[in-house]
XYZ file of N, CA and C in Angstrom:
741
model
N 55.769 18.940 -4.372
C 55.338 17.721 -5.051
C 55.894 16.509 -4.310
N 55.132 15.404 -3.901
C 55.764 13.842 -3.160
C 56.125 13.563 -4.311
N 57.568 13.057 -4.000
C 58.524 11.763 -4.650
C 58.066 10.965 -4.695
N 57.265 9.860 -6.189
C 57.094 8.679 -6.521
C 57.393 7.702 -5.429
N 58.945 7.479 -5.689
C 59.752 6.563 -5.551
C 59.819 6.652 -3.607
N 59.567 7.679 -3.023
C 59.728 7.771 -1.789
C 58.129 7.473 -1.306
N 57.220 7.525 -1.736
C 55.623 7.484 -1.669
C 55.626 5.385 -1.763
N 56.611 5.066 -2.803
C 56.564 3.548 -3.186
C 56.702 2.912 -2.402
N 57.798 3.390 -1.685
C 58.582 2.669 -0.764
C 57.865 2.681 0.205
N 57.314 3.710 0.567
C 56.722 3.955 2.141
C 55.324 2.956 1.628
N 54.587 2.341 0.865
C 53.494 1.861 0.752
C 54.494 0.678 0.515
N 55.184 -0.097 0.090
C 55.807 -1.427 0.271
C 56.308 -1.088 1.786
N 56.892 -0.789 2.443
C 57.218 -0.879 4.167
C 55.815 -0.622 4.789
N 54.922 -0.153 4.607
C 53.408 -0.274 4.940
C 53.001 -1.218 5.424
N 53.288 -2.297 3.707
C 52.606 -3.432 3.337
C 53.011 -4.313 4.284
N 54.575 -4.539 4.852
C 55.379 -5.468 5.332
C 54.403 -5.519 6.896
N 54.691 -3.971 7.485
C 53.868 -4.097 8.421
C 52.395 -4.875 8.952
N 51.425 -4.575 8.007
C 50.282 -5.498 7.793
C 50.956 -7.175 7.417
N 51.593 -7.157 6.726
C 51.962 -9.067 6.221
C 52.768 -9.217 8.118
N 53.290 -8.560 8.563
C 54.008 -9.080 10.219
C 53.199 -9.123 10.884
N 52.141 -8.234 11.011
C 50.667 -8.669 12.453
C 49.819 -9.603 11.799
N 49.983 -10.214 10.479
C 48.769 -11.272 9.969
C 49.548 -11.908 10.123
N 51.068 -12.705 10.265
C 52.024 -13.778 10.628
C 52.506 -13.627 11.713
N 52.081 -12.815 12.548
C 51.948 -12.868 13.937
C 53.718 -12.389 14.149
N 54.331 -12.227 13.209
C 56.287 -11.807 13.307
C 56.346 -10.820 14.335
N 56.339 -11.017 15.298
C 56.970 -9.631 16.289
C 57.961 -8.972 15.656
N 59.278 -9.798 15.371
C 60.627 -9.338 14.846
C 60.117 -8.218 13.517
N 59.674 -8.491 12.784
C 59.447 -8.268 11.597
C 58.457 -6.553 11.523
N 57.911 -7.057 12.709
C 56.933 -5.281 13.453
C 57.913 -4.711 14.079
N 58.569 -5.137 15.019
C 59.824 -4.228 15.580
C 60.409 -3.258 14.520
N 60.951 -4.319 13.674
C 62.020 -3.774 12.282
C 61.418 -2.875 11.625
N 60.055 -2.479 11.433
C 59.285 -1.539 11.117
C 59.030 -0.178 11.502
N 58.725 -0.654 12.634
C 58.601 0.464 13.772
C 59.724 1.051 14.056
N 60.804 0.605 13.837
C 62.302 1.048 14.776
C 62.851 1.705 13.131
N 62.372 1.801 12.297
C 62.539 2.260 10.629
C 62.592 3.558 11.279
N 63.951 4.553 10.473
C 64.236 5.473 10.827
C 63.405 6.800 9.922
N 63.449 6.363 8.941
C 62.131 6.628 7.912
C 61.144 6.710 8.017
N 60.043 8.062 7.885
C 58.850 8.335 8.328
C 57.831 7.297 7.678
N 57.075 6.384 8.191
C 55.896 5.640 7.296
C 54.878 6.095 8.162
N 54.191 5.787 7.205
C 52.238 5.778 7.596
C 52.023 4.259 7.500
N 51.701 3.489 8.665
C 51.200 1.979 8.775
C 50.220 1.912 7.610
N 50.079 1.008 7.089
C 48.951 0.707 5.850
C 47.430 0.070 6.746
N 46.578 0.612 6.931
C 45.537 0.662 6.581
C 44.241 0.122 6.153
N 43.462 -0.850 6.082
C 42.672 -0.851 5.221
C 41.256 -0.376 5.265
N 41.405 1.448 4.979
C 40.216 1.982 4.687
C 39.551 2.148 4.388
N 39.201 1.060 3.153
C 38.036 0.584 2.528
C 37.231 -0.260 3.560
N 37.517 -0.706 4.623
C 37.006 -1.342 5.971
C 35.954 -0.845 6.459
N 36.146 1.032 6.212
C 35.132 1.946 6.845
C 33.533 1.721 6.081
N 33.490 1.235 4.841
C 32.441 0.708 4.139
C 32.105 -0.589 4.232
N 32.618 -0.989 5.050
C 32.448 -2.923 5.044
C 31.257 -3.225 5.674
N 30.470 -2.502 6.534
C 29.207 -2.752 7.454
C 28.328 -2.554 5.918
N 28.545 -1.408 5.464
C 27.559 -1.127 4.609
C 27.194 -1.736 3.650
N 28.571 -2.630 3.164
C 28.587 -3.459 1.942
C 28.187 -4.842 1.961
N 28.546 -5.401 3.271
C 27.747 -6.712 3.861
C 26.461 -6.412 4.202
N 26.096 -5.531 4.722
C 24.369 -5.621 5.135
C 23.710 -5.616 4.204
N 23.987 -4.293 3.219
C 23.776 -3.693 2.054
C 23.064 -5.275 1.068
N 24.435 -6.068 1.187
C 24.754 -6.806 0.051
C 23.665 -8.115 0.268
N 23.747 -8.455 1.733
C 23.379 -10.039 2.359
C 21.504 -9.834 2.351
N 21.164 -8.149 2.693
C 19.762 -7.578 2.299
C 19.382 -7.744 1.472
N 20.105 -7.356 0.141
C 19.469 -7.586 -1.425
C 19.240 -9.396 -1.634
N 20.571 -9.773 -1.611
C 20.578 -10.827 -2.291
C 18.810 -11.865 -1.652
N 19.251 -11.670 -0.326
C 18.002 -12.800 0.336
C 16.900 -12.215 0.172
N 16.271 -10.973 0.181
C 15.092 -10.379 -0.152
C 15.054 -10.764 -1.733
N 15.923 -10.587 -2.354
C 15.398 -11.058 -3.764
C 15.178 -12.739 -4.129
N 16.004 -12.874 -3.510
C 15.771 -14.874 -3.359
C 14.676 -15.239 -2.681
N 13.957 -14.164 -1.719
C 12.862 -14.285 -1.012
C 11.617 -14.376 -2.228
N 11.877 -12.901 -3.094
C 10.680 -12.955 -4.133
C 11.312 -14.147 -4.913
N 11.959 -14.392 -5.002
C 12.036 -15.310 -6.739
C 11.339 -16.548 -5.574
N 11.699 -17.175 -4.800
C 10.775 -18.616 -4.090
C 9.319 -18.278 -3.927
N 9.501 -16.929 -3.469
C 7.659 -17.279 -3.307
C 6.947 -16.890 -4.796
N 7.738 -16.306 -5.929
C 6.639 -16.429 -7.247
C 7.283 -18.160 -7.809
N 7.907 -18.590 -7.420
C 8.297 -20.232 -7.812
C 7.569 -20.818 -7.410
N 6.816 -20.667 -6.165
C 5.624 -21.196 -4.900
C 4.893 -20.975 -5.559
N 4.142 -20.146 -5.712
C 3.195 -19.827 -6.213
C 2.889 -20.257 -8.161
N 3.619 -20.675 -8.955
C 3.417 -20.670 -10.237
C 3.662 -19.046 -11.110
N 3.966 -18.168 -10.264
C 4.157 -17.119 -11.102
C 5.040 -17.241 -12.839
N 4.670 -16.378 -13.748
C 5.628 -16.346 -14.512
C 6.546 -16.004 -14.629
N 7.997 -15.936 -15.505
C 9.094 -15.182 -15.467
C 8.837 -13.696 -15.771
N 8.308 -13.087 -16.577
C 7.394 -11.699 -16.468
C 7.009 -11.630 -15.009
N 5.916 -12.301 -14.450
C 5.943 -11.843 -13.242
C 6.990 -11.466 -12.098
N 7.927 -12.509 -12.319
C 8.962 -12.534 -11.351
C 9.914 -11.360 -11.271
N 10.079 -10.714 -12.667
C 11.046 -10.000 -13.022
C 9.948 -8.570 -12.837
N 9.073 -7.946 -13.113
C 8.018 -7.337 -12.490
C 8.113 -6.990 -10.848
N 8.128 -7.993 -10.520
C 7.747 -8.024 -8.803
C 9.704 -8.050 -8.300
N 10.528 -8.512 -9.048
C 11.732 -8.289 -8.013
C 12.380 -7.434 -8.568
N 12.482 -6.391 -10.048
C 13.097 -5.229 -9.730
C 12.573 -3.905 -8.749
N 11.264 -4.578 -9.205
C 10.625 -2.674 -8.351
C 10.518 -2.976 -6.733
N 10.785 -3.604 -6.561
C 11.163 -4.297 -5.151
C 12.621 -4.298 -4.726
N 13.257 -4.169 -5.582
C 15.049 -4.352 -5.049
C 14.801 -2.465 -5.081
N 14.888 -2.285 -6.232
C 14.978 -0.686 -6.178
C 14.430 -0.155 -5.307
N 13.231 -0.307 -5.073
C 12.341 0.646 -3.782
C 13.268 0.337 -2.178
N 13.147 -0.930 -2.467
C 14.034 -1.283 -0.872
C 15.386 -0.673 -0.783
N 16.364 -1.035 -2.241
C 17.659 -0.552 -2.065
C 17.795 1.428 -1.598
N 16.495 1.839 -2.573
C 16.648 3.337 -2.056
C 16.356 3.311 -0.768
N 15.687 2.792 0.220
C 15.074 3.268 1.294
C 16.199 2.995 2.177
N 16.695 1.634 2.141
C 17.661 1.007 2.582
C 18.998 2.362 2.482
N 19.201 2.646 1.329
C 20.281 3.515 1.315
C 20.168 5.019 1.976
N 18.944 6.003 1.933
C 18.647 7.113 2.616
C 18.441 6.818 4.137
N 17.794 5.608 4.416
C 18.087 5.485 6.017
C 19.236 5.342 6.237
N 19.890 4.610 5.796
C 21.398 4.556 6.199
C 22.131 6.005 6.335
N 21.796 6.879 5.267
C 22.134 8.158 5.239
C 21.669 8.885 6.808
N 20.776 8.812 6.468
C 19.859 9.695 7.155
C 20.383 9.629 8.683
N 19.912 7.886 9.215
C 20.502 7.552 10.576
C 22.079 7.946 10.821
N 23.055 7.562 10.107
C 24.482 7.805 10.016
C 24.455 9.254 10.508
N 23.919 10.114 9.970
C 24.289 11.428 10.039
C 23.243 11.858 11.861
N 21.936 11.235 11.658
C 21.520 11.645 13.282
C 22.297 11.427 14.050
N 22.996 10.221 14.301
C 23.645 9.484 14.927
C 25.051 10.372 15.899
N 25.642 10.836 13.949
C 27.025 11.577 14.134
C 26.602 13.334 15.028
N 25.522 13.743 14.553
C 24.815 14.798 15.254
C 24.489 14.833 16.472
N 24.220 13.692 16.907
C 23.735 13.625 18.387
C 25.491 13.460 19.353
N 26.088 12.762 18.942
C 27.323 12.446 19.554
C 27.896 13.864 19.552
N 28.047 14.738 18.204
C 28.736 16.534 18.550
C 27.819 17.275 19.382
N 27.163 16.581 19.214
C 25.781 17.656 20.572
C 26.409 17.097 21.923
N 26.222 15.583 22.045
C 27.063 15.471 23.700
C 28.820 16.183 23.468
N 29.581 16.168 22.682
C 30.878 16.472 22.327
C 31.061 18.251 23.118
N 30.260 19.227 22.650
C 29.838 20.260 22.715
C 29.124 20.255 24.169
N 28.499 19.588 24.843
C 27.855 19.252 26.615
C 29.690 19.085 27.530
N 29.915 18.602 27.130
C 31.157 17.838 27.536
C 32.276 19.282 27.426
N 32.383 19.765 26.428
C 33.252 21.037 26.291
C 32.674 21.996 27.019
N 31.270 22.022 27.607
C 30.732 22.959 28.334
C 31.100 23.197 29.877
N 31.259 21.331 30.321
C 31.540 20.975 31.246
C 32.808 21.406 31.892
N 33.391 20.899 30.789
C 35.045 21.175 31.237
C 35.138 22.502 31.872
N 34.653 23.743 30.905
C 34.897 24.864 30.687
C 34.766 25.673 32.060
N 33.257 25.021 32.833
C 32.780 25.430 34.050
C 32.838 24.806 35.147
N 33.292 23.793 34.918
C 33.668 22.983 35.939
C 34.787 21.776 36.063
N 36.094 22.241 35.402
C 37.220 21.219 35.077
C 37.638 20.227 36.299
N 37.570 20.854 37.775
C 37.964 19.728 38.833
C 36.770 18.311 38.186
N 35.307 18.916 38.277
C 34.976 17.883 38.240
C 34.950 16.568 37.177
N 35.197 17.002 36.199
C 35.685 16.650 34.829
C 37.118 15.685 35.008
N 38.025 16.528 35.445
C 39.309 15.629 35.580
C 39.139 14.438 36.802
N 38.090 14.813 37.755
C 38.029 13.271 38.818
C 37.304 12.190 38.182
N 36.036 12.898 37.256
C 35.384 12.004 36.943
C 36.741 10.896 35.945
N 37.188 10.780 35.258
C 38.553 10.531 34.042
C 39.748 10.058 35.678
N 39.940 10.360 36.042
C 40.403 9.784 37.285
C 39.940 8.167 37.871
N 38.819 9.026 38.079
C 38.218 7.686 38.218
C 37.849 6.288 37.773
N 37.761 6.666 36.327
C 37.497 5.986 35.270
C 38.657 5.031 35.096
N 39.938 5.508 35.048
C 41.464 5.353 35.002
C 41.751 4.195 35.961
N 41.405 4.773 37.191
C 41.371 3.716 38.540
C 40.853 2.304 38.600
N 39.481 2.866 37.789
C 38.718 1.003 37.943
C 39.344 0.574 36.722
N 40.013 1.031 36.013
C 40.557 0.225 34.915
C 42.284 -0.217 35.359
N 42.519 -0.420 36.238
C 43.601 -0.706 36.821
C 44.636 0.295 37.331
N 44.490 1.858 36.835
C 45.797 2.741 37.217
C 45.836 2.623 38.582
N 46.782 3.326 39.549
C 46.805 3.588 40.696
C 46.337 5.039 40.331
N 45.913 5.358 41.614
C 45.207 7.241 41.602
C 46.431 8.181 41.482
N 47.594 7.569 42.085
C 48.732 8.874 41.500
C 49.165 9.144 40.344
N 49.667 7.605 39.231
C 49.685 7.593 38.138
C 48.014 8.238 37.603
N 47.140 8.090 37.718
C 46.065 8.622 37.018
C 45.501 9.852 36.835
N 45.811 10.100 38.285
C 45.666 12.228 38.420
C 46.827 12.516 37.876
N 48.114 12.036 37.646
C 49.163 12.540 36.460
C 48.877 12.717 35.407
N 48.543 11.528 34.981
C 47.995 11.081 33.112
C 46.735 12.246 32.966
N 45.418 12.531 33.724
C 44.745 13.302 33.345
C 44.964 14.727 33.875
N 45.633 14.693 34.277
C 45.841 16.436 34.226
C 46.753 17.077 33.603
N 47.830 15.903 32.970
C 48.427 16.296 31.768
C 47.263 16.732 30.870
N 46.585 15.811 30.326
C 46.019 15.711 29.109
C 44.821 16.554 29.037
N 44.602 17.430 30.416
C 43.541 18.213 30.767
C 43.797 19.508 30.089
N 45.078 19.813 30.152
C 45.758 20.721 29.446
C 45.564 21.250 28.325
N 45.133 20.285 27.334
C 44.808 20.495 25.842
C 43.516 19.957 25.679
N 42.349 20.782 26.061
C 40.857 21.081 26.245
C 40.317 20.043 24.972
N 40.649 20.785 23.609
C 40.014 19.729 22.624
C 40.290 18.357 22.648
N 41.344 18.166 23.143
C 41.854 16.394 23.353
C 41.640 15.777 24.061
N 40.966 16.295 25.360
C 40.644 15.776 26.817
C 39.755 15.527 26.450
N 38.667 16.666 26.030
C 37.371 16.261 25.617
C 36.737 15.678 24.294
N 37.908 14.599 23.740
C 37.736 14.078 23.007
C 38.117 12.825 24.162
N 39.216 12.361 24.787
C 38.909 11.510 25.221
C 37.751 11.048 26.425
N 37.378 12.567 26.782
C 35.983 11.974 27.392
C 35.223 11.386 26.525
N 35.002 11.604 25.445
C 33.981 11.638 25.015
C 34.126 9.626 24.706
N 35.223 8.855 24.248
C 35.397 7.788 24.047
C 35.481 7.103 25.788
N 36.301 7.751 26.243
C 36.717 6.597 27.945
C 35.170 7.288 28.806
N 34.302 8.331 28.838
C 33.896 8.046 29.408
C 32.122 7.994 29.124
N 31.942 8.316 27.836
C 30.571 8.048 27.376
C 30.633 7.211 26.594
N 32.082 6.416 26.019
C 32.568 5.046 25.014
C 31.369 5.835 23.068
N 31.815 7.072 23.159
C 31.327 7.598 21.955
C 32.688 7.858 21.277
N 32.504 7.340 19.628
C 33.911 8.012 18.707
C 32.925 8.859 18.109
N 33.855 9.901 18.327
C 33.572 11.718 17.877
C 34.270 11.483 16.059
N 32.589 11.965 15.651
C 32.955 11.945 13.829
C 33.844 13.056 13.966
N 34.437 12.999 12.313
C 35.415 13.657 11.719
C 34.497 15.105 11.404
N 35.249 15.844 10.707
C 34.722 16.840 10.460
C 33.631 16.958 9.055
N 34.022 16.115 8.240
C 33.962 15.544 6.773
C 32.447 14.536 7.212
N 32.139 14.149 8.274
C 30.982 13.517 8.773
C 29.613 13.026 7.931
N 29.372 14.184 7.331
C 27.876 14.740 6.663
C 28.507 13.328 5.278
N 29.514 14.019 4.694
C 30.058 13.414 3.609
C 30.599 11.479 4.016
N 30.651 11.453 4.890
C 31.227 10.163 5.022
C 30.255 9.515 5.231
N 28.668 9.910 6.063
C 27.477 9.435 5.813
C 26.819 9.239 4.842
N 27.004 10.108 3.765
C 26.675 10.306 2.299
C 27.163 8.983 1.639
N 28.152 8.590 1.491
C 29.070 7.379 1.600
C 28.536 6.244 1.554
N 28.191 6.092 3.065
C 27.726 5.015 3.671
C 26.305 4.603 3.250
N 25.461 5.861 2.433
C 24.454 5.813 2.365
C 24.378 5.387 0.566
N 25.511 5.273 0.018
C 25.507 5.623 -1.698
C 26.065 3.833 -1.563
N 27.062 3.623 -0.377
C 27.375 2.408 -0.836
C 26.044 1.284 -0.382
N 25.436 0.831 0.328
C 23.988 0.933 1.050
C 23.133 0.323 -0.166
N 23.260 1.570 -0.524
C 22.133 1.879 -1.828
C 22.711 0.856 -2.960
N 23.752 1.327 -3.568
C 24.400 -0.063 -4.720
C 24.734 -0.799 -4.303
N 25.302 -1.925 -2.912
C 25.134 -2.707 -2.698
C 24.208 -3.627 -2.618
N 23.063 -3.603 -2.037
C 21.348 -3.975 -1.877
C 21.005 -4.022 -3.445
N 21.377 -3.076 -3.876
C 20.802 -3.222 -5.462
C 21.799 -4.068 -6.691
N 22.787 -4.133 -6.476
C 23.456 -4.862 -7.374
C 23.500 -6.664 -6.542
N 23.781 -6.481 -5.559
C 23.437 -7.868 -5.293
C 22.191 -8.853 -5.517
N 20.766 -7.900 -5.336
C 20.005 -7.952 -4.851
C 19.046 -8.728 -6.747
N 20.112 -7.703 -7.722
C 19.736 -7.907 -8.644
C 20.004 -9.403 -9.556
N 21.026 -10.438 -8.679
C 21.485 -11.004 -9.268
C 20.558 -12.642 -9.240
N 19.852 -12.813 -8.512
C 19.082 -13.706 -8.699
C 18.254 -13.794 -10.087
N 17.846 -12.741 -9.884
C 16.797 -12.262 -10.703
C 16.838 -12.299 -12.510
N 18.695 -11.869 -12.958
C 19.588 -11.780 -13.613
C 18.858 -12.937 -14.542
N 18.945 -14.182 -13.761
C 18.894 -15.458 -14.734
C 17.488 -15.607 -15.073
N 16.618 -14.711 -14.976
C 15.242 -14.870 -15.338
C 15.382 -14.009 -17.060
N 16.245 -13.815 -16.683
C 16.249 -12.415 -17.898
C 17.530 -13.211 -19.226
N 18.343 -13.374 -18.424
C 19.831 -14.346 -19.113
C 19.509 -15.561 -19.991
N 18.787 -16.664 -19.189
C 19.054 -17.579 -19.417
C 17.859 -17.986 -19.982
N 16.368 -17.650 -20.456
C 15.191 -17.707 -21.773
C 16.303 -17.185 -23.182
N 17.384 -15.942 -22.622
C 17.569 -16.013 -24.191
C 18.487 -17.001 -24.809
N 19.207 -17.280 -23.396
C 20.267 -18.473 -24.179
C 19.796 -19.507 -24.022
N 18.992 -20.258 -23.194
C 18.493 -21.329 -22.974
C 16.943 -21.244 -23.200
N 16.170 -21.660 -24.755
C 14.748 -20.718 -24.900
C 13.836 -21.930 -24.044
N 14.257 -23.587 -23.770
C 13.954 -24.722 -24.196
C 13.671 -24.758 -21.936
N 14.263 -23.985 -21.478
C 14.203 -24.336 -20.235
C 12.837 -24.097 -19.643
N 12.689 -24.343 -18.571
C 11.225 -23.850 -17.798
C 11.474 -23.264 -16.614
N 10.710 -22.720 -16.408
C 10.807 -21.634 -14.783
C 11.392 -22.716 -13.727
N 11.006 -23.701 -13.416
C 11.981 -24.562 -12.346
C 13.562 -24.743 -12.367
N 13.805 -24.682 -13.764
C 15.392 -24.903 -14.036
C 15.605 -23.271 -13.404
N 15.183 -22.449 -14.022
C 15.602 -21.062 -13.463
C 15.588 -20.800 -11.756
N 14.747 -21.567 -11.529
C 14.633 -21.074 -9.771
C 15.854 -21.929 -9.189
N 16.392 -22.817 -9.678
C 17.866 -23.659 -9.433
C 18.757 -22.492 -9.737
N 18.564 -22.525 -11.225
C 19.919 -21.541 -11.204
C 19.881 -19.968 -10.257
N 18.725 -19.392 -9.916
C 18.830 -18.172 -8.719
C 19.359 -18.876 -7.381
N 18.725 -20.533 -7.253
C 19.378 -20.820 -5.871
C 20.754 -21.170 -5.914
N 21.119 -21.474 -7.377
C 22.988 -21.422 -6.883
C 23.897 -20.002 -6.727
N 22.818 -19.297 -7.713
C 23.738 -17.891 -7.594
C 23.774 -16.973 -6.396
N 22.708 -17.271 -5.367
C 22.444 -17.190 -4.149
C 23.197 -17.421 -2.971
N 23.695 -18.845 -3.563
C 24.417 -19.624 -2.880
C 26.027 -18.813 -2.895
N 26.112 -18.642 -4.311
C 27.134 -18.274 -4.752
C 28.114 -16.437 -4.227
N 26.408 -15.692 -3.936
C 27.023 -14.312 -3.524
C 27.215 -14.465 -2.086
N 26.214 -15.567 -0.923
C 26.945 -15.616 -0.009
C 27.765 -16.084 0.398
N 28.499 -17.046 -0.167
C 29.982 -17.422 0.007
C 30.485 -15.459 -0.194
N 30.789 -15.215 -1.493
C 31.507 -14.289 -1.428
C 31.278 -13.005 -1.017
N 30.330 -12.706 -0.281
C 30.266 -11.668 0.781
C 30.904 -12.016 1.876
N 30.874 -13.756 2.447
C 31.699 -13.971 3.716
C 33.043 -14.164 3.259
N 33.504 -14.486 2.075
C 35.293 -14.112 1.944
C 35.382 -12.915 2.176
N 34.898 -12.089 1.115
C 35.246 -10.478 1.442
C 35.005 -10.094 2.644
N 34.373 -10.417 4.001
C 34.357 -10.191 5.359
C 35.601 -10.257 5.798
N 36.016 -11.616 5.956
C 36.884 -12.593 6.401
C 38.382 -11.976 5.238
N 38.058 -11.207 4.338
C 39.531 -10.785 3.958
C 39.848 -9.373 4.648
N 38.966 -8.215 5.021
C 39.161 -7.426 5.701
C 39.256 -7.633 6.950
N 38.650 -8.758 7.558
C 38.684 -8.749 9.226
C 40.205 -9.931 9.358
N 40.616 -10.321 8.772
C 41.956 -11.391 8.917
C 41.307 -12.559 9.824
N 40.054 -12.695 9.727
C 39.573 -14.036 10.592
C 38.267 -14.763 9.899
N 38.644 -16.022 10.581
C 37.697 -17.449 9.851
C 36.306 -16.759 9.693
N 35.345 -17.621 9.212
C 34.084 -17.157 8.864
C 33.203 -17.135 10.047
């Protein structure tokens, strides 16, 4: 069983780490690192969903702000509007979300197919394998003695070499094993992102006749363009809070 109190600690010394590279503290990362105490650096792995949740999110919202202006253009009614932009967020958000699936996972498939070419390589032909990684080493500044060192160490341990071929010299990151599932993921967040954002324009067509009976469809197409306004501000904070940089 992990100790609470030893699990606490190691996620507050985590934390410190992340607060010293966002204040730029060298001292303060040293003191971390030089911790005699095993930590795991903190992380932020909710990051791995952040493509999905901005595209996801910035897709819905403007496709639905797209329908609510052009039935505002047009004179449509609020029935109409609300008609034409749920079955429209939904249809898009699913499609939006299974491609995402779908591609994620070709994607990760095609890269273990070269992963598996590459392990073939090695297997039957390792000189040429270790010059090619030699080489690679060289134009990136090593000298060739330091570099035929470094890779023929690392030639040694077959799955690791040919994992770093697979990044230094086809610049591919080799999915996890969990892959299928982490696409699944990407494809679920996709999907409720596009759709909950997507839904919020729309929201005040539905909201604001019951509290406000006296308004008319123009006041409503204001209030979708502030709330519009309103989710892309906060899709670009939430960017800009995972990436530690300006907008």
């Amino acid at each position: 069983m992990i100790d609470s109190s030893s699990t606490e600690t190691s996620s507050l010394l985590a934390a410190d780490a992340r607060k010293a590279y966002e204040g730029q503290d060298v001292e303060a990362s040293r003191n971390f690192h030089n911790d005699r105490v095993r930590n795991v650096e903190e992380h932020k792995r909710e990051g791995g969903l952040l493509k999905s949740m901005i595209f996801g999110g910035l897709d819905g919202i403007l496709t639905s702000f797209a329908i609510v202006a052009g039935a505002a253009g047009g004179g449509l009614s609020s029935k109409v509007v609300l008609i034409l932009g749920f079955s429209n967020i939904f249809a898009d958000a699913l499609s939006m979300g299974v491609g995402e699936f779908l591609s994620s996972k070709a994607e990760n498939e095609w890269i273990l197919s070269e992963r598996r070419r590459e392990y073939w390589e090695l297997e039957n032909y390792p000189e040429g394998e270790i010059q090619e990684m030699v080489d690679i080493y060289v134009e990136r500044g090593m000298n060739r003695e330091d570099s035929e060192l470094v890779v023929k160490t690392m030639s040694k341990y077959k799955d690791f070499f040919v994992d770093i071929m697979m990044t230094h010299e086809l610049e591919l990151h080799v999915p996890e094993d969990d892959h299928v599932c982490e696409s699944f993921r990407e494809g679920v967040m996709m999907f409720s992102s596009f759709a909950f954002f997507g839904t919020l324009p729309i929201l005040g067509y539905v909201i604001i006749p019951s509290l406000f009976p006296k308004l008319d469809e123009q006041a409503m197409f204001i209030c979708a363009c502030i709330v519009t306004a309103i989710v892309l501000f906060f899709l670009g904070s939430v960017k800009s809070t995972f990436c530690a940089s300006n907008w």
